[in-house]
Amino acid sequence: MRLGDIAPELVLLGGGVVVLLYALAAPRRLQAGASVLATVVLAAAAVRTTTMLDVEETLTFADTYAVDGPALWAKLIILGTALLTVALSTRWFASDPRRGELYAILVFSTLGAVLLAGATDLMQLILAVLLASVTAYVLAAYHRRSKMAGEAALKYYLLGALTNGGMLYGTALLFGLAGTTTLVGLAQNVEPATGWVAATAFALVALGLSFKVGSFPAHPWVPDVAEGAPAPMAAFLTVVGKVGALVALARLASVLPADTVGWRPLLALLAAVSMTLGNLAALTQEDVRRLLGWSSVSQAGYALMALVALQRSELAVPALLYFLLAYALANLAAFGVVVRLRGLTTRSDYRGLARRRPLLAGALALSFLSFIGIPPLAGFAGKLALFAATIEAGYTWLAVLAAANTVVSVGYYARVLAPMYFDEASGDFPAWDAVAGWATAIAVIGFVVAGLGAEAVLDALVGLPLLPR
Amino acid sequence: MTVLLPLLLPALAAVVALSLRGRPTAALRAATLLLGLTVLGALAAAAAGGGVSWTWGSGLELHLRAEGFARVMAVLVPLIAAPVMAYIDSGEGPADAGRTRLVVSICGFVAAMELLVLAGDLLTLLIGWELVGALSWALIGFEWREEERPRSAAIAFLTTRFGDLGLYLAAAAALAGAGSLEFEALSTLDGIYLHVVLAGILVAAAAKSAQLPFSPWLYAAMAGPTPVSALLHSATLVAAAAFLLIRLVALGADVGWFGPTVAGLGATTLVAGGLAACVQTDAKRVLAASTCSQYGLMFLAVGLGATAAAGAHLVAHAFFKSLLFLGAGVAIHAAGTRELAGMRLGAALPTTAVQFAIGALSLAAVPLTGGGVTKELIVASALETSPPLGWMILASGLVTGAYAFRLTVLAFGPGSRRDVRRPGPGELVSLGLLAFLSLAMAALQLPVAHGVRLRLLGSAPEAAAWELVVSLLVLLVAAGSIAALQRRGALVSLALPSRTQRVVGEWFGLGSLARLALVRPVLTVGRRLALIDDRVVDAGVRAAAAAGRALSKILGGFGERAADGLVAGATALTTGLAFSSKKAGDHVVDGVVEGIAETTWAGGSRSRRLQSGMTHHYYVIAGVGLLAMLGVSVLWR
Amino acid sequence: MLTLAIFAPLAGAMVLFLIPERRPMLIRGVALGISLVPIVFQVATSTEFDATGGFELVESAAWIPTLGVAYIVGVDGISLPLAAMTALVFVASIAYPVDLRGRPREYYALFLFLECASLGVFLALDLFLFYVFWDVSLVGMYFLIGGWGHGDSARRAGLKFFLYTLAGSLAMLLAILGLYLSMEPNTFDMAAIIDAQPLGATGILPVLVFTGFALAFVVKAPLVPFHTWLPPAHVEAPAPASAILAGVLLKMGTYGFVRILLQMLPEAFQRFALPLAVLALVSILYGALVSLAQGHMKRRIAYTSVNHMGYTVLGVAAAAAALSGVERARALALTGAVVEMVAHGLITGALFLVSGSVWRRAETYEIEDFGGLAGRAPFLMFLTAIAAFASLGLPGLAGFVAEFQIFVGTFGVFPWIAGLGLLGILITAALFLQMLQRMFLGARPQRWDQWEPLSRTEAWALSTLLAFVVLIGVAPSWLLEVIHATSTAIVGP
């Protein structure tokens, strides 16, 4: 137990407090300084995390927290997302006189997601989920006067309350079975005879985590938030929870006996329903943000495939992390374009964008193509690894379903791309300052480079254990 | 290498003519000259014998060989083509660049024919064979501005190409059975492959030489200019079939069905073609039907084993048939119509009339003409191997004589001395040359030519004197009946009901039957399939797309206005099904499917707004999901 | 060298954006110049090519070793002619004048991008790389059809093409993974997989993998009944894009049949050879018959592609049937199939370009609207006739070289199917003669009295393609020897 093991988390915590104090103290015209501060904090945490990449993997704080590859990589993805989100949001909230607080909440929300990724104890997990959720509700509703944002946040909250409650109950059940809440303890103490109770408990916890993942059955908030929340926050919320919660879910599943709990078919069910539901529902959306929300549900489904392959394929963990990286970057790029275009939202508004603003159109097109999984973008290598892992795990049907879903997904992406490229523009496209543009560009370059140079990333991910001994 | 001469010279002629396209007359003369040289080249090649081969690829080689009957044929082709070309000089055809197109095509055609003739393997043969067919399309459709002619050209090409499929099959079977396509290697064939090869060759030959039931295409081929018809019918396209049979007949020696089938086919066409020729009132069609009939005679001879006699008759036929066509061309040009009813140009064109008459006598096989001599050879052989068929051939002279005499009388019979277009020098010379050759063939019968005869024909049986007498008697009867009809003034109509005359003249309705039983069904099937393709084959894809959208409505609106989506989806599906089962046009079906999609879309868009959502539905989803998760994880672990 | 040939067009596509948009002719010139680069490189490499039957001129580099992915390109007797044909068809298509809709840079950049992808598919020797190029080509073609097609329906047609072929290609992706996972150690290296033959004929896995690949290839080729994306895509695409689609993209499917199914899964293919041959036969006859009923010039040509790809697959299926004693016939059928790919690329490319010339002058594709054009456009008629006769398999032109070998070879394996398939060449003859006759011969409607003669560019582009059609037809040995060496090596002694 070294304090250094949780240095990034401490940086975030302390930094969050500093940002909050600054926001409270600073006059209106200096509120923008909060975003700079937040950037510094997030960057510092990221740098600290990077330096930890080559330390020995270990469990710390009485086995409640992991310092290992999956956690660190997940943290990097989360922190990177948060950094880009800050860049996307500077102009968006410029008219808000009290925007400094937003950045404090953003940092705390990031902390919640980071803790999710590292948690190896169910109580710890619950704390992380709650921290992440509570802050997320605020971020979603930050436009206080917007009815839409308010409604989205309220639904978000109501659904979160239900699923978090379920998660608490599940944790209690597991504690009753094993007498401990640490994953190490669960791995040793869950008796095969207690089959259906353990299964119920896992299902309840998985329900709670599926809320953060944004997958079936706790997915309905995703499209609402994507459409209603401030666009930069929508980008943030659809990504970070996914990253943290999927790593947590993977850890939990991997310690439970698969033959007793049946988590593999359960997760396969979640994956299958999520991807199918998300894709089909996205098909007829007219609102680009809502479409991105549904697409996020389906992407969560793809990512869950990696969990199905846990322990059966060496590719499972690398596939999960790589896919999440690819998804995070493409999602940020897509929302980045929306932000840059001042929140342009209806499909028909994008008509002729390619003529007037070829770079923005190109960014959106590339991010969509990465979502589809067109090579050589990162989304392709991610899907390939996922498919390979799933097939190796004996879930060929799931891979086939995912392939079929990919075909369906082309339908709605093309519904945006086609008018964007093939129609004449009816008017001009007013855009906001370049910061969002640069952030978008970084994200695009990110998923293109990660696609072409997949080796560098995958090499680092292969062989990471989910629970260090 | 001399074997290449007959091939390269006409090709050169084509190139030269093409390069002289601005000066049609010069082009024509150069081509005529080069075709004349081709005769010499072919003679040299025939004398030298030997062959060349050329790597084609994939272990296959092309062979040219001057051997057997090919040596005769290689000479015969330019020997006919040169006068035909000379005939164009002053004869038919436009005097502009279009005529150069004719000249170039004919030269190319001759080259292709030489390739066919000199082929030493089935691949080379097939190449020549198909090229001849395709070029005949260009030649027959020469006057492309008239709607009907290209169509006739297509009929001719397609019918003969149907036969070509037989050659493809033969080549395939030869390679499978003998491992080689060379003619020599074919003798090692046996079993089923041998049968396939022979059947393939027979089909190809029958189609090309317009034997029954393929005969009607020759009428279509009449759409070409007269010189083209003269060339096609005498020594090239149609002759290729008989040539092929003669060249490869040895293959069928031990196959029981082959000889009788060929003979039977020939005999039938001999009679049917003769009858059709007798009643036709179109000058060129009489000759076309006569061509079928004459090749029928050659088939019959080959089937009976009288190969040499068949070859001899092929040569004789080439001379007199090209002569007759060119003569008919002069008559048609002068009369301005192909109908026999209004011709009778004997007084107006006496020279041509005499030349034509020589051809007609040879066609009727009057003794001491080329045709007469060679037909006697066939009769003699036939009487030896199969007397009934021999007698049948003798009797068929009645029909042949009848239409030959009828045609001559109608076209060049005594009539008024009208002022009509006179043949030019080119026409006169070429007709004269061909008439001379038709008569000169008879020299084979002279004692002097005994040596030549033995070399060319082997020890073919000689015709007995009584056979000659019978032939003459038959011809006399034919001439008598024509004279009788002439006196009654019924030579054109033959005193037949016009319907009968039309049906018999049009190959007993065979052409209409083919259209009805073959062409139309194929076109109909094509159209039906196209409809099915648009409506049914693609319907699965379209239905999947529509179902996806409908499902999307339901799922997207689930928890919002699920019931609406369900209803819309169900409506879309039922209406879609109802309509696709109706026999509506493809546009309708398409339109309906897409229309429904549009409507559902519009209906769905109202239900998609965030504000209409109800949170308790989210709880339902979460609850149902949890139950499903439990079920799966407990039951399916 | 091969790498340069593949990526030079891609680099060139970027260069185009440096030229101002208002100079379309300059952009076209530059694009044309760039498209010549792959030809130059290929000619240069082909001097080092020995036709040993195996892969030559291999270039490789590590890419994602963790996943067993490498960058490997190389050629054998099958891919070399296809790549050369691809480069040639691209040159002609890029040169061909077309309505640019005011976006010349994007148009030509997409073409060059597509050229990169197409060459990549034929030259890649790593399944991952192969798939990358394969999928990328879909995207390029989708934007070409949607952006420069003939109207609103172009978008729907483009999407249909994209969805349909992507569905196939995802099936292929899963099949690739099946192959990949069956290799020890896991690798995408084609040559290694061909050597190892990791999947036998027993069990469900080879069947699944085979089905996945076959699905992708029959959709792409396409065979009946997976062809319904083809006619709308062809009808709506701008003519040069149609030429690429028919000339190059369809070949990817048939190439996959040879390279992957025949070489990597021969035992599984053997079990499916007969059904596949029957499917090919259906395509031959169905494609020809449906084409005969089309009144729309492009649809008519499009359906003949179904027919011709049927011949190709028939040849490959015959080669896959392992009957001992008929190796010669099988090798012949395979050689014929590969020649058919090359020939069809050149011929159909030319035919679609002709349709482009017709559209530019008439703005209609309905065959019935025309007539007697030979009088105004004799050279166009001449070139069309050559292409049409080549397509119907006339000796002396490339189509015959292919079809003769396919039939003769297939006859040794499946005599009945070969025999019935022959009817296809009769129907094809009918449909092309009818088209020639209705468009170019007969009386000319007055509205075409001002028909412009072919421009120099059009004439050159068409003549170049057709010159190779004639060359292959008249003297095929240089091509056949190269292909046959590999065919023999694949089929076995």
Short mmCIF file of N, CA and C in Angstrom, two decimals, chain B residues 184-242:
data_model
loop_
_atom_site.label_atom_id
_atom_site.label_comp_id
_atom_site.label_asym_id
_atom_site.label_seq_id
_atom_site.Cartn_x
_atom_site.Cartn_y
_atom_site.Cartn_z
N GLU B 184 -4.88 -35.49 -87.10
CA GLU B 184 -4.30 -36.83 -87.09
C GLU B 184 -4.61 -37.57 -85.80
N ALA B 185 -4.60 -36.80 -84.71
CA ALA B 185 -4.78 -37.45 -83.42
C ALA B 185 -6.20 -37.95 -83.24
N LEU B 186 -7.13 -37.40 -84.04
CA LEU B 186 -8.53 -37.76 -83.83
C LEU B 186 -8.78 -39.23 -84.12
N SER B 187 -7.91 -39.83 -84.93
CA SER B 187 -8.16 -41.23 -85.28
C SER B 187 -8.02 -42.13 -84.07
N THR B 188 -7.36 -41.62 -82.99
CA THR B 188 -7.23 -42.47 -81.81
C THR B 188 -8.47 -42.43 -80.93
N LEU B 189 -9.42 -41.59 -81.31
CA LEU B 189 -10.63 -41.47 -80.48
C LEU B 189 -11.45 -42.74 -80.53
N ASP B 190 -12.11 -43.01 -79.43
CA ASP B 190 -13.12 -44.06 -79.47
C ASP B 190 -14.14 -43.81 -78.38
N GLY B 191 -15.12 -44.66 -78.32
CA GLY B 191 -16.13 -44.55 -77.27
C GLY B 191 -16.98 -43.30 -77.43
N ILE B 192 -17.45 -42.84 -76.30
CA ILE B 192 -18.41 -41.75 -76.30
C ILE B 192 -17.83 -40.49 -76.93
N TYR B 193 -16.50 -40.27 -76.70
CA TYR B 193 -15.90 -39.05 -77.23
C TYR B 193 -15.98 -39.01 -78.75
N LEU B 194 -15.76 -40.18 -79.37
CA LEU B 194 -15.85 -40.22 -80.82
C LEU B 194 -17.26 -39.84 -81.28
N HIS B 195 -18.24 -40.38 -80.59
CA HIS B 195 -19.63 -40.06 -80.97
C HIS B 195 -19.89 -38.56 -80.82
N VAL B 196 -19.40 -37.99 -79.72
CA VAL B 196 -19.64 -36.56 -79.50
C VAL B 196 -18.96 -35.74 -80.59
N VAL B 197 -17.72 -36.11 -80.90
CA VAL B 197 -16.99 -35.36 -81.93
C VAL B 197 -17.76 -35.42 -83.25
N LEU B 198 -18.19 -36.61 -83.62
CA LEU B 198 -18.89 -36.75 -84.90
C LEU B 198 -20.21 -36.00 -84.90
N ALA B 199 -20.93 -36.13 -83.79
CA ALA B 199 -22.23 -35.44 -83.72
C ALA B 199 -22.02 -33.93 -83.79
N GLY B 200 -21.00 -33.47 -83.10
CA GLY B 200 -20.72 -32.03 -83.11
C GLY B 200 -20.40 -31.56 -84.51
N ILE B 201 -19.56 -32.30 -85.19
CA ILE B 201 -19.19 -31.92 -86.55
C ILE B 201 -20.42 -31.94 -87.45
N LEU B 202 -21.24 -32.95 -87.25
CA LEU B 202 -22.42 -33.06 -88.11
C LEU B 202 -23.36 -31.88 -87.91
N VAL B 203 -23.58 -31.51 -86.65
CA VAL B 203 -24.47 -30.37 -86.39
C VAL B 203 -23.89 -29.11 -87.01
N ALA B 204 -22.59 -28.90 -86.79
CA ALA B 204 -21.97 -27.71 -87.34
C ALA B 204 -22.10 -27.68 -88.85
N ALA B 205 -21.86 -28.83 -89.48
CA ALA B 205 -21.91 -28.88 -90.94
C ALA B 205 -23.34 -28.67 -91.42
N ALA B 206 -24.28 -29.31 -90.77
CA ALA B 206 -25.67 -29.20 -91.22
C ALA B 206 -26.15 -27.75 -91.13
N ALA B 207 -25.77 -27.07 -90.05
CA ALA B 207 -26.22 -25.68 -89.90
C ALA B 207 -25.56 -24.81 -90.95
N LYS B 208 -24.29 -25.01 -91.17
CA LYS B 208 -23.57 -24.14 -92.08
C LYS B 208 -24.04 -24.34 -93.52
N SER B 209 -24.31 -25.59 -93.88
CA SER B 209 -24.70 -25.82 -95.27
C SER B 209 -26.22 -25.83 -95.41
N ALA B 210 -26.90 -25.30 -94.40
CA ALA B 210 -28.34 -25.09 -94.49
C ALA B 210 -29.10 -26.36 -94.81
N GLN B 211 -28.67 -27.47 -94.23
CA GLN B 211 -29.46 -28.69 -94.37
C GLN B 211 -30.67 -28.58 -93.45
N LEU B 212 -31.62 -29.40 -93.71
CA LEU B 212 -32.80 -29.40 -92.84
C LEU B 212 -32.34 -29.76 -91.43
N PRO B 213 -32.84 -29.17 -90.39
CA PRO B 213 -33.89 -28.16 -90.39
C PRO B 213 -33.37 -26.72 -90.35
N PHE B 214 -32.12 -26.52 -90.71
CA PHE B 214 -31.56 -25.18 -90.61
C PHE B 214 -31.77 -24.34 -91.88
N SER B 215 -32.37 -24.98 -92.91
CA SER B 215 -32.37 -24.37 -94.24
C SER B 215 -32.83 -22.91 -94.33
N PRO B 216 -33.84 -22.49 -93.56
CA PRO B 216 -34.38 -21.15 -93.84
C PRO B 216 -33.37 -20.01 -93.77
N TRP B 217 -32.26 -20.18 -93.06
CA TRP B 217 -31.36 -19.03 -92.94
C TRP B 217 -30.78 -18.63 -94.27
N LEU B 218 -30.74 -19.56 -95.22
CA LEU B 218 -30.16 -19.19 -96.51
C LEU B 218 -31.00 -18.14 -97.21
N TYR B 219 -32.30 -18.17 -96.99
CA TYR B 219 -33.15 -17.12 -97.57
C TYR B 219 -32.78 -15.77 -96.97
N ALA B 220 -32.57 -15.79 -95.64
CA ALA B 220 -32.19 -14.54 -94.97
C ALA B 220 -30.88 -14.03 -95.55
N ALA B 221 -29.99 -14.98 -95.87
CA ALA B 221 -28.68 -14.57 -96.39
C ALA B 221 -28.80 -13.87 -97.73
N MET B 222 -29.96 -14.01 -98.37
CA MET B 222 -30.16 -13.35 -99.68
C MET B 222 -30.22 -11.83 -99.54
N ALA B 223 -30.27 -11.35 -98.29
CA ALA B 223 -30.31 -9.91 -98.10
C ALA B 223 -29.00 -9.25 -98.51
N GLY B 224 -27.96 -10.04 -98.63
CA GLY B 224 -26.67 -9.49 -99.04
C GLY B 224 -26.67 -9.13 -100.51
N PRO B 225 -25.68 -8.33 -100.93
CA PRO B 225 -25.55 -8.01 -102.36
C PRO B 225 -25.27 -9.28 -103.17
N THR B 226 -25.61 -9.27 -104.43
CA THR B 226 -25.47 -10.47 -105.26
C THR B 226 -24.07 -11.07 -105.24
N PRO B 227 -23.00 -10.26 -105.40
CA PRO B 227 -21.68 -10.88 -105.39
C PRO B 227 -21.43 -11.64 -104.09
N VAL B 228 -21.93 -11.09 -103.01
CA VAL B 228 -21.76 -11.76 -101.73
C VAL B 228 -22.45 -13.11 -101.75
N SER B 229 -23.71 -13.12 -102.25
CA SER B 229 -24.43 -14.39 -102.32
C SER B 229 -23.66 -15.38 -103.18
N ALA B 230 -23.14 -14.88 -104.28
CA ALA B 230 -22.41 -15.77 -105.19
C ALA B 230 -21.25 -16.42 -104.46
N LEU B 231 -20.57 -15.63 -103.67
CA LEU B 231 -19.40 -16.14 -102.97
C LEU B 231 -19.80 -17.08 -101.84
N LEU B 232 -20.81 -16.68 -101.05
CA LEU B 232 -21.21 -17.47 -99.90
C LEU B 232 -21.67 -18.86 -100.31
N HIS B 233 -22.38 -18.93 -101.42
CA HIS B 233 -23.03 -20.19 -101.76
C HIS B 233 -22.14 -21.14 -102.52
N SER B 234 -21.10 -20.58 -103.11
CA SER B 234 -20.35 -21.47 -103.99
C SER B 234 -19.15 -22.08 -103.31
N ALA B 235 -18.23 -21.25 -102.88
CA ALA B 235 -16.98 -21.84 -102.44
C ALA B 235 -16.66 -21.52 -100.99
N THR B 236 -17.48 -20.74 -100.32
CA THR B 236 -17.05 -20.35 -98.98
C THR B 236 -17.99 -20.84 -97.89
N LEU B 237 -18.74 -19.92 -97.33
CA LEU B 237 -19.53 -20.22 -96.13
C LEU B 237 -20.24 -21.57 -96.18
N VAL B 238 -21.13 -21.72 -97.14
CA VAL B 238 -21.94 -22.92 -97.19
C VAL B 238 -21.10 -24.13 -97.57
N ALA B 239 -20.12 -23.87 -98.44
CA ALA B 239 -19.27 -24.97 -98.88
C ALA B 239 -18.40 -25.49 -97.76
N ALA B 240 -18.15 -24.64 -96.76
CA ALA B 240 -17.28 -25.05 -95.67
C ALA B 240 -17.79 -26.33 -95.02
N ALA B 241 -19.12 -26.45 -94.94
CA ALA B 241 -19.70 -27.60 -94.27
C ALA B 241 -19.37 -28.89 -95.03
N ALA B 242 -19.67 -28.86 -96.31
CA ALA B 242 -19.38 -30.06 -97.11
C ALA B 242 -17.89 -30.35 -97.08
#
